[in-house]
Amino acid sequence: MKWNRFLSVLLIVVLAMCAGLTGAAAGGLAVYRAVRHNLAPAAKTATLIPAAPTATPFVLPFNTISVDTAITQAVEHVGPAVVTVIAQLPDRISAFGIVPGGTSTGSGVIITQDGYLVTNDHVVEDGVEFSVVLANGEEYPAVLKGSDQFSDLAVLKMDAKPPAVATFGNSDALKPGETVIAIGSPLGDFRNTVTVGVISATGRTLDTGQGYLMQDMIQTDAAINQGNSGGPLVNLAGQVVGINTLILRTGSGGNVVEGLGFAIPSNTVQAIAGQLIERGVVARPYLGIRWQAITPRIARMYDLPVEWGIFVTQVQRGSPAERAGLKAGDIIQRMNGILLDDQHPYINTLFNYEAGETVTLDVVRGTQTLQLTVQLGEWIPRIDE
């Protein structure tokens, strides 16, 4: 009886445990199914993708970045002082009547507060009336104050208050390779055109073909064209270091060349312009003769006793030459010991001295060699004197 009761209790306990385990299992299975039901769809479609950056795309702020350079600053400083020079040429008489003279154009740069400006002599040559056009297009009349053919410089005065005045730099300090800027009006139409290059060389000498040399010239590869003549050559400090005067398009043998421009050094410009403003002329020494240069070819053609020098064709009355005893037919071979040859033309050698100075001339007269002393006079220079 007791044993049967024990077995009955044990059976109840076992059944109860089994029921608990079965319930737990069933509960766990239900939870698993619920979780699986909720998570499975996301798990099946999920892909790991890095989040895209949310930074604002970079946009270059053109309106806030300064683009000023030494070149642009120099141009802004000098540009308003650069002008276009217009010269009215005289009318001509032809078989068909009077032909209008037309105009020639070049460039110039204002150098004083009262409106004086410098340009090239060949820009104003033969002009009868003049005007200048500012960078902003305004045009004003101008008066020629003086010119000098040997330096190829001239000074005009504009009839208006200048918008700006350029300053000069020291041309003696220029070095090859230094950046320079040419400003002018090529062809007369493209006002204040800016070109950039370098100093190619200094101290260049150019034969004008008129019996004298242009000396101490600045060579540059900055583009210079017809109409740029008289415009400034500017350094990066915004200073005028030269006045553009000519270009070479052909070299020896007829070869076409590029990038050969030349400017008159600013130190020369200041000296010449100062005299033109003050006196209207440049004080030059003179002898008072007409002459012809002697070269080895001419000496052979005319069987002359020397290969270099100048042949005196005429002596002016009352001139320093007449007072010194020079005569037509004399050959001046040396001046103060300097041989008058292709490297030392008569005009350039003469201009090394000032009016009033005394020089010694080595003169060949027939079979004689003489030394004459002459005190140089002062004259408005012309190539035939």
mmCIF file of N, CA and C in Angstrom, residues 209-315:
data_model
loop_
_atom_site.group_PDB
_atom_site.id
_atom_site.type_symbol
_atom_site.label_atom_id
_atom_site.label_comp_id
_atom_site.label_asym_id
_atom_site.label_seq_id
_atom_site.Cartn_x
_atom_site.Cartn_y
_atom_site.Cartn_z
ATOM 1 N N GLY A 209 71.990 104.477 -90.213
ATOM 2 C CA GLY A 209 72.121 104.652 -91.651
ATOM 3 C C GLY A 209 72.179 106.107 -92.058
ATOM 4 N N GLN A 210 72.270 107.021 -91.084
ATOM 5 C CA GLN A 210 72.301 108.458 -91.359
ATOM 6 C C GLN A 210 73.587 109.106 -90.854
ATOM 7 N N GLY A 211 74.611 108.302 -90.684
ATOM 8 C CA GLY A 211 75.901 108.854 -90.301
ATOM 9 C C GLY A 211 76.169 108.883 -88.819
ATOM 10 N N TYR A 212 75.301 108.296 -88.024
ATOM 11 C CA TYR A 212 75.552 108.244 -86.582
ATOM 12 C C TYR A 212 74.907 106.981 -86.010
ATOM 13 N N LEU A 213 75.318 106.630 -84.819
ATOM 14 C CA LEU A 213 74.824 105.443 -84.138
ATOM 15 C C LEU A 213 73.904 105.839 -82.990
ATOM 16 N N MET A 214 72.892 105.019 -82.751
ATOM 17 C CA MET A 214 72.128 105.141 -81.511
ATOM 18 C C MET A 214 72.818 104.220 -80.507
ATOM 19 N N GLN A 215 73.286 104.803 -79.412
ATOM 20 C CA GLN A 215 74.127 104.075 -78.479
ATOM 21 C C GLN A 215 73.420 103.802 -77.151
ATOM 22 N N ASP A 216 73.941 102.807 -76.449
ATOM 23 C CA ASP A 216 73.475 102.462 -75.109
ATOM 24 C C ASP A 216 71.995 102.081 -75.102
ATOM 25 N N MET A 217 71.552 101.394 -76.149
ATOM 26 C CA MET A 217 70.140 101.031 -76.264
ATOM 27 C C MET A 217 69.824 99.787 -75.423
ATOM 28 N N ILE A 218 68.565 99.695 -74.989
ATOM 29 C CA ILE A 218 68.060 98.529 -74.265
ATOM 30 C C ILE A 218 67.412 97.585 -75.276
ATOM 31 N N GLN A 219 67.812 96.330 -75.249
ATOM 32 C CA GLN A 219 67.194 95.329 -76.118
ATOM 33 C C GLN A 219 66.192 94.515 -75.304
ATOM 34 N N THR A 220 64.995 94.299 -75.872
ATOM 35 C CA THR A 220 63.962 93.532 -75.174
ATOM 36 C C THR A 220 63.224 92.637 -76.161
ATOM 37 N N ASP A 221 62.640 91.548 -75.640
ATOM 38 C CA ASP A 221 61.817 90.687 -76.484
ATOM 39 C C ASP A 221 60.329 90.927 -76.248
ATOM 40 N N ALA A 222 59.977 91.926 -75.429
ATOM 41 C CA ALA A 222 58.568 92.296 -75.286
ATOM 42 C C ALA A 222 58.051 92.747 -76.652
ATOM 43 N N ALA A 223 56.873 92.253 -77.033
ATOM 44 C CA ALA A 223 56.342 92.541 -78.365
ATOM 45 C C ALA A 223 56.133 94.035 -78.558
ATOM 46 N N ILE A 224 56.755 94.587 -79.597
ATOM 47 C CA ILE A 224 56.619 95.993 -79.956
ATOM 48 C C ILE A 224 56.249 96.055 -81.433
ATOM 49 N N ASN A 225 55.244 96.836 -81.762
ATOM 50 C CA ASN A 225 54.792 96.957 -83.139
ATOM 51 C C ASN A 225 54.693 98.425 -83.526
ATOM 52 N N GLN A 226 54.434 98.670 -84.815
ATOM 53 C CA GLN A 226 54.233 100.036 -85.274
ATOM 54 C C GLN A 226 53.106 100.672 -84.465
ATOM 55 N N GLY A 227 53.371 101.827 -83.915
ATOM 56 C CA GLY A 227 52.419 102.488 -83.033
ATOM 57 C C GLY A 227 52.844 102.439 -81.579
ATOM 58 N N ASN A 228 53.705 101.450 -81.239
ATOM 59 C CA ASN A 228 54.260 101.388 -79.884
ATOM 60 C C ASN A 228 55.353 102.425 -79.664
ATOM 61 N N SER A 229 55.881 102.984 -80.758
ATOM 62 C CA SER A 229 56.974 103.943 -80.643
ATOM 63 C C SER A 229 56.592 105.088 -79.714
ATOM 64 N N GLY A 230 57.461 105.384 -78.777
ATOM 65 C CA GLY A 230 57.233 106.464 -77.825
ATOM 66 C C GLY A 230 56.597 106.016 -76.532
ATOM 67 N N GLY A 231 56.122 104.770 -76.489
ATOM 68 C CA GLY A 231 55.521 104.256 -75.268
ATOM 69 C C GLY A 231 56.576 103.795 -74.275
ATOM 70 N N PRO A 232 56.184 103.616 -73.018
ATOM 71 C CA PRO A 232 57.175 103.273 -71.990
ATOM 72 C C PRO A 232 57.499 101.781 -71.923
ATOM 73 N N LEU A 233 58.727 101.504 -71.541
ATOM 74 C CA LEU A 233 59.161 100.179 -71.121
ATOM 75 C C LEU A 233 59.262 100.249 -69.602
ATOM 76 N N VAL A 234 58.546 99.378 -68.904
ATOM 77 C CA VAL A 234 58.322 99.515 -67.468
ATOM 78 C C VAL A 234 58.873 98.310 -66.726
ATOM 79 N N ASN A 235 59.482 98.550 -65.557
ATOM 80 C CA ASN A 235 59.936 97.425 -64.725
ATOM 81 C C ASN A 235 58.824 97.008 -63.769
ATOM 82 N N LEU A 236 59.076 95.981 -62.972
ATOM 83 C CA LEU A 236 58.042 95.445 -62.087
ATOM 84 C C LEU A 236 57.745 96.362 -60.909
ATOM 85 N N ALA A 237 58.571 97.388 -60.720
ATOM 86 C CA ALA A 237 58.290 98.376 -59.688
ATOM 87 C C ALA A 237 57.364 99.476 -60.204
ATOM 88 N N GLY A 238 56.933 99.368 -61.460
ATOM 89 C CA GLY A 238 56.068 100.378 -62.036
ATOM 90 C C GLY A 238 56.808 101.632 -62.448
ATOM 91 N N GLN A 239 58.103 101.519 -62.744
ATOM 92 C CA GLN A 239 58.922 102.663 -63.146
ATOM 93 C C GLN A 239 59.261 102.567 -64.633
ATOM 94 N N VAL A 240 59.301 103.712 -65.295
ATOM 95 C CA VAL A 240 59.686 103.752 -66.699
ATOM 96 C C VAL A 240 61.210 103.631 -66.783
ATOM 97 N N VAL A 241 61.681 102.577 -67.452
ATOM 98 C CA VAL A 241 63.124 102.377 -67.591
ATOM 99 C C VAL A 241 63.589 102.603 -69.018
ATOM 100 N N GLY A 242 62.652 102.856 -69.923
ATOM 101 C CA GLY A 242 63.026 103.124 -71.301
ATOM 102 C C GLY A 242 61.838 103.627 -72.102
ATOM 103 N N ILE A 243 62.130 104.207 -73.272
ATOM 104 C CA ILE A 243 61.102 104.618 -74.222
ATOM 105 C C ILE A 243 61.300 103.786 -75.484
ATOM 106 N N ASN A 244 60.287 102.991 -75.821
ATOM 107 C CA ASN A 244 60.376 102.104 -76.976
ATOM 108 C C ASN A 244 60.514 102.919 -78.254
ATOM 109 N N THR A 245 61.434 102.497 -79.128
ATOM 110 C CA THR A 245 61.703 103.328 -80.294
ATOM 111 C C THR A 245 61.722 102.577 -81.610
ATOM 112 N N LEU A 246 62.151 101.311 -81.622
ATOM 113 C CA LEU A 246 62.202 100.615 -82.905
ATOM 114 C C LEU A 246 62.268 99.113 -82.710
ATOM 115 N N ILE A 247 61.986 98.403 -83.812
ATOM 116 C CA ILE A 247 62.091 96.949 -83.845
ATOM 117 C C ILE A 247 62.858 96.554 -85.098
ATOM 118 N N LEU A 248 63.451 95.385 -85.059
ATOM 119 C CA LEU A 248 64.094 94.817 -86.239
ATOM 120 C C LEU A 248 63.278 93.627 -86.709
ATOM 121 N N ARG A 249 62.955 93.602 -88.001
ATOM 122 C CA ARG A 249 62.210 92.491 -88.579
ATOM 123 C C ARG A 249 63.082 91.603 -89.452
ATOM 124 N N THR A 250 64.165 92.168 -89.975
ATOM 125 C CA THR A 250 65.077 91.394 -90.805
ATOM 126 C C THR A 250 66.499 91.601 -90.314
ATOM 127 N N GLY A 251 67.275 90.534 -90.386
ATOM 128 C CA GLY A 251 68.658 90.604 -89.973
ATOM 129 C C GLY A 251 69.585 90.574 -91.168
ATOM 130 N N SER A 252 70.853 90.324 -90.907
ATOM 131 C CA SER A 252 71.821 90.249 -91.993
ATOM 132 C C SER A 252 71.456 89.100 -92.924
ATOM 133 N N GLY A 253 71.609 89.331 -94.200
ATOM 134 C CA GLY A 253 71.263 88.311 -95.174
ATOM 135 C C GLY A 253 69.776 88.233 -95.457
ATOM 136 N N GLY A 254 69.004 89.192 -94.904
ATOM 137 C CA GLY A 254 67.569 89.196 -95.147
ATOM 138 C C GLY A 254 66.800 88.207 -94.307
ATOM 139 N N ASN A 255 67.423 87.626 -93.297
ATOM 140 C CA ASN A 255 66.733 86.664 -92.449
ATOM 141 C C ASN A 255 65.656 87.355 -91.620
ATOM 142 N N VAL A 256 64.501 86.704 -91.524
ATOM 143 C CA VAL A 256 63.415 87.241 -90.707
ATOM 144 C C VAL A 256 63.712 86.957 -89.239
ATOM 145 N N VAL A 257 63.576 87.974 -88.405
ATOM 146 C CA VAL A 257 63.877 87.819 -86.980
ATOM 147 C C VAL A 257 62.663 88.272 -86.173
ATOM 148 N N GLU A 258 62.553 87.790 -84.959
ATOM 149 C CA GLU A 258 61.465 88.155 -84.059
ATOM 150 C C GLU A 258 62.042 88.487 -82.684
ATOM 151 N N GLY A 259 61.310 89.283 -81.941
ATOM 152 C CA GLY A 259 61.704 89.565 -80.562
ATOM 153 C C GLY A 259 62.918 90.455 -80.428
ATOM 154 N N LEU A 260 63.134 91.338 -81.417
ATOM 155 C CA LEU A 260 64.257 92.279 -81.341
ATOM 156 C C LEU A 260 63.707 93.697 -81.290
ATOM 157 N N GLY A 261 63.369 94.132 -80.091
ATOM 158 C CA GLY A 261 62.902 95.487 -79.878
ATOM 159 C C GLY A 261 63.931 96.283 -79.106
ATOM 160 N N PHE A 262 63.895 97.603 -79.281
ATOM 161 C CA PHE A 262 64.894 98.450 -78.634
ATOM 162 C C PHE A 262 64.234 99.682 -78.020
ATOM 163 N N ALA A 263 64.786 100.094 -76.893
ATOM 164 C CA ALA A 263 64.266 101.248 -76.159
ATOM 165 C C ALA A 263 65.411 102.162 -75.762
ATOM 166 N N ILE A 264 65.103 103.461 -75.690
ATOM 167 C CA ILE A 264 66.065 104.459 -75.233
ATOM 168 C C ILE A 264 66.088 104.409 -73.714
ATOM 169 N N PRO A 265 67.259 104.283 -73.089
ATOM 170 C CA PRO A 265 67.310 104.164 -71.626
ATOM 171 C C PRO A 265 66.754 105.392 -70.918
ATOM 172 N N SER A 266 66.117 105.159 -69.788
ATOM 173 C CA SER A 266 65.420 106.236 -69.064
ATOM 174 C C SER A 266 66.362 107.334 -68.606
ATOM 175 N N ASN A 267 67.611 107.011 -68.286
ATOM 176 C CA ASN A 267 68.537 108.063 -67.852
ATOM 177 C C ASN A 267 68.817 109.047 -68.993
ATOM 178 N N THR A 268 68.900 108.527 -70.220
ATOM 179 C CA THR A 268 69.044 109.396 -71.385
ATOM 180 C C THR A 268 67.777 110.209 -71.603
ATOM 181 N N VAL A 269 66.628 109.560 -71.455
ATOM 182 C CA VAL A 269 65.339 110.230 -71.658
ATOM 183 C C VAL A 269 65.193 111.412 -70.708
ATOM 184 N N GLN A 270 65.538 111.215 -69.447
ATOM 185 C CA GLN A 270 65.406 112.298 -68.476
ATOM 186 C C GLN A 270 66.288 113.478 -68.831
ATOM 187 N N ALA A 271 67.526 113.199 -69.249
ATOM 188 C CA ALA A 271 68.453 114.285 -69.578
ATOM 189 C C ALA A 271 67.977 115.071 -70.797
ATOM 190 N N ILE A 272 67.549 114.357 -71.837
ATOM 191 C CA ILE A 272 67.113 115.023 -73.065
ATOM 192 C C ILE A 272 65.786 115.745 -72.841
ATOM 193 N N ALA A 273 64.836 115.075 -72.196
ATOM 194 C CA ALA A 273 63.525 115.684 -71.966
ATOM 195 C C ALA A 273 63.645 116.936 -71.113
ATOM 196 N N GLY A 274 64.547 116.918 -70.136
ATOM 197 C CA GLY A 274 64.742 118.099 -69.297
ATOM 198 C C GLY A 274 65.167 119.307 -70.106
ATOM 199 N N GLN A 275 66.076 119.098 -71.067
ATOM 200 C CA GLN A 275 66.520 120.212 -71.914
ATOM 201 C C GLN A 275 65.416 120.676 -72.857
ATOM 202 N N LEU A 276 64.651 119.724 -73.371
ATOM 203 C CA LEU A 276 63.576 120.097 -74.290
ATOM 204 C C LEU A 276 62.482 120.889 -73.580
ATOM 205 N N ILE A 277 62.185 120.516 -72.344
ATOM 206 C CA ILE A 277 61.183 121.246 -71.579
ATOM 207 C C ILE A 277 61.684 122.650 -71.237
ATOM 208 N N GLU A 278 62.964 122.735 -70.857
ATOM 209 C CA GLU A 278 63.516 124.014 -70.404
ATOM 210 C C GLU A 278 63.825 124.965 -71.556
ATOM 211 N N ARG A 279 64.401 124.411 -72.647
ATOM 212 C CA ARG A 279 64.901 125.283 -73.711
ATOM 213 C C ARG A 279 64.247 125.053 -75.065
ATOM 214 N N GLY A 280 63.577 123.909 -75.223
ATOM 215 C CA GLY A 280 62.993 123.573 -76.524
ATOM 216 C C GLY A 280 63.977 122.933 -77.470
ATOM 217 N N VAL A 281 65.244 122.929 -77.116
ATOM 218 C CA VAL A 281 66.294 122.321 -77.934
ATOM 219 C C VAL A 281 67.267 121.598 -77.015
ATOM 220 N N VAL A 282 68.086 120.746 -77.603
ATOM 221 C CA VAL A 282 69.155 120.075 -76.865
ATOM 222 C C VAL A 282 70.466 120.737 -77.251
ATOM 223 N N ALA A 283 71.209 121.187 -76.268
ATOM 224 C CA ALA A 283 72.490 121.832 -76.529
ATOM 225 C C ALA A 283 73.460 120.808 -77.100
ATOM 226 N N ARG A 284 73.895 121.065 -78.324
ATOM 227 C CA ARG A 284 74.839 120.165 -78.993
ATOM 228 C C ARG A 284 76.059 120.964 -79.450
ATOM 229 N N PRO A 285 77.243 120.371 -79.380
ATOM 230 C CA PRO A 285 78.424 121.047 -79.920
ATOM 231 C C PRO A 285 78.442 120.937 -81.445
ATOM 232 N N TYR A 286 79.090 121.869 -82.103
ATOM 233 C CA TYR A 286 79.195 121.762 -83.563
ATOM 234 C C TYR A 286 80.481 122.421 -84.043
ATOM 235 N N LEU A 287 80.917 121.978 -85.250
ATOM 236 C CA LEU A 287 82.087 122.556 -85.898
ATOM 237 C C LEU A 287 81.696 123.583 -86.942
ATOM 238 N N GLY A 288 80.606 123.300 -87.668
ATOM 239 C CA GLY A 288 80.191 124.200 -88.744
ATOM 240 C C GLY A 288 80.743 123.762 -90.074
ATOM 241 N N ILE A 289 80.592 122.472 -90.384
ATOM 242 C CA ILE A 289 81.086 121.951 -91.655
ATOM 243 C C ILE A 289 80.012 121.068 -92.301
ATOM 244 N N ARG A 290 80.129 120.910 -93.618
ATOM 245 C CA ARG A 290 79.440 119.843 -94.331
ATOM 246 C C ARG A 290 80.484 118.788 -94.647
ATOM 247 N N TRP A 291 80.073 117.523 -94.622
ATOM 248 C CA TRP A 291 81.071 116.480 -94.664
ATOM 249 C C TRP A 291 80.519 115.195 -95.266
ATOM 250 N N GLN A 292 81.428 114.291 -95.600
ATOM 251 C CA GLN A 292 81.104 112.980 -96.127
ATOM 252 C C GLN A 292 81.991 111.954 -95.421
ATOM 253 N N ALA A 293 81.377 110.916 -94.908
ATOM 254 C CA ALA A 293 82.158 109.882 -94.215
ATOM 255 C C ALA A 293 83.028 109.112 -95.204
ATOM 256 N N ILE A 294 84.224 108.777 -94.761
ATOM 257 C CA ILE A 294 85.158 107.979 -95.560
ATOM 258 C C ILE A 294 85.211 106.561 -94.980
ATOM 259 N N THR A 295 85.036 105.593 -95.844
ATOM 260 C CA THR A 295 85.169 104.173 -95.480
ATOM 261 C C THR A 295 86.234 103.561 -96.388
ATOM 262 N N PRO A 296 86.698 102.351 -96.061
ATOM 263 C CA PRO A 296 87.692 101.722 -96.940
ATOM 264 C C PRO A 296 87.222 101.605 -98.395
ATOM 265 N N ARG A 297 85.920 101.341 -98.620
ATOM 266 C CA ARG A 297 85.422 101.222 -99.991
ATOM 267 C C ARG A 297 85.489 102.566 -100.710
ATOM 268 N N ILE A 298 85.063 103.632 -100.020
ATOM 269 C CA ILE A 298 85.129 104.968 -100.633
ATOM 270 C C ILE A 298 86.573 105.395 -100.849
ATOM 271 N N ALA A 299 87.425 105.052 -99.906
ATOM 272 C CA ALA A 299 88.844 105.412 -100.045
ATOM 273 C C ALA A 299 89.449 104.761 -101.289
ATOM 274 N N ARG A 300 89.083 103.503 -101.567
ATOM 275 C CA ARG A 300 89.596 102.823 -102.757
ATOM 276 C C ARG A 300 89.024 103.448 -104.030
ATOM 277 N N MET A 301 87.734 103.791 -103.994
ATOM 278 C CA MET A 301 87.087 104.361 -105.183
ATOM 279 C C MET A 301 87.713 105.691 -105.587
ATOM 280 N N TYR A 302 88.088 106.512 -104.602
ATOM 281 C CA TYR A 302 88.575 107.860 -104.891
ATOM 282 C C TYR A 302 90.065 108.022 -104.607
ATOM 283 N N ASP A 303 90.716 106.898 -104.349
ATOM 284 C CA ASP A 303 92.172 106.904 -104.135
ATOM 285 C C ASP A 303 92.568 107.904 -103.048
ATOM 286 N N LEU A 304 91.883 107.828 -101.907
ATOM 287 C CA LEU A 304 92.161 108.719 -100.787
ATOM 288 C C LEU A 304 93.319 108.180 -99.953
ATOM 289 N N PRO A 305 94.027 109.059 -99.255
ATOM 290 C CA PRO A 305 95.210 108.623 -98.498
ATOM 291 C C PRO A 305 94.889 107.901 -97.186
ATOM 292 N N VAL A 306 93.646 107.941 -96.726
ATOM 293 C CA VAL A 306 93.272 107.281 -95.469
ATOM 294 C C VAL A 306 92.006 106.456 -95.704
ATOM 295 N N GLU A 307 91.803 105.407 -94.863
ATOM 296 C CA GLU A 307 90.635 104.546 -95.008
ATOM 297 C C GLU A 307 89.447 105.008 -94.160
ATOM 298 N N TRP A 308 89.735 105.772 -93.124
ATOM 299 C CA TRP A 308 88.676 106.236 -92.228
ATOM 300 C C TRP A 308 88.830 107.718 -91.973
ATOM 301 N N GLY A 309 87.695 108.384 -91.688
ATOM 302 C CA GLY A 309 87.694 109.801 -91.387
ATOM 303 C C GLY A 309 86.480 110.461 -92.017
ATOM 304 N N ILE A 310 86.483 111.796 -92.083
ATOM 305 C CA ILE A 310 85.418 112.517 -92.778
ATOM 306 C C ILE A 310 86.054 113.523 -93.730
ATOM 307 N N PHE A 311 85.460 113.631 -94.915
ATOM 308 C CA PHE A 311 85.939 114.556 -95.935
ATOM 309 C C PHE A 311 85.130 115.839 -95.818
ATOM 310 N N VAL A 312 85.803 116.970 -95.624
ATOM 311 C CA VAL A 312 85.138 118.258 -95.444
ATOM 312 C C VAL A 312 84.779 118.808 -96.821
ATOM 313 N N THR A 313 83.475 118.960 -97.082
ATOM 314 C CA THR A 313 83.029 119.480 -98.372
ATOM 315 C C THR A 313 82.757 120.973 -98.336
ATOM 316 N N GLN A 314 82.462 121.531 -97.139
ATOM 317 C CA GLN A 314 82.181 122.957 -97.028
ATOM 318 C C GLN A 314 82.426 123.412 -95.599
ATOM 319 N N VAL A 315 82.959 124.627 -95.457
ATOM 320 C CA VAL A 315 83.171 125.227 -94.139
ATOM 321 C C VAL A 315 82.307 126.491 -94.069
#
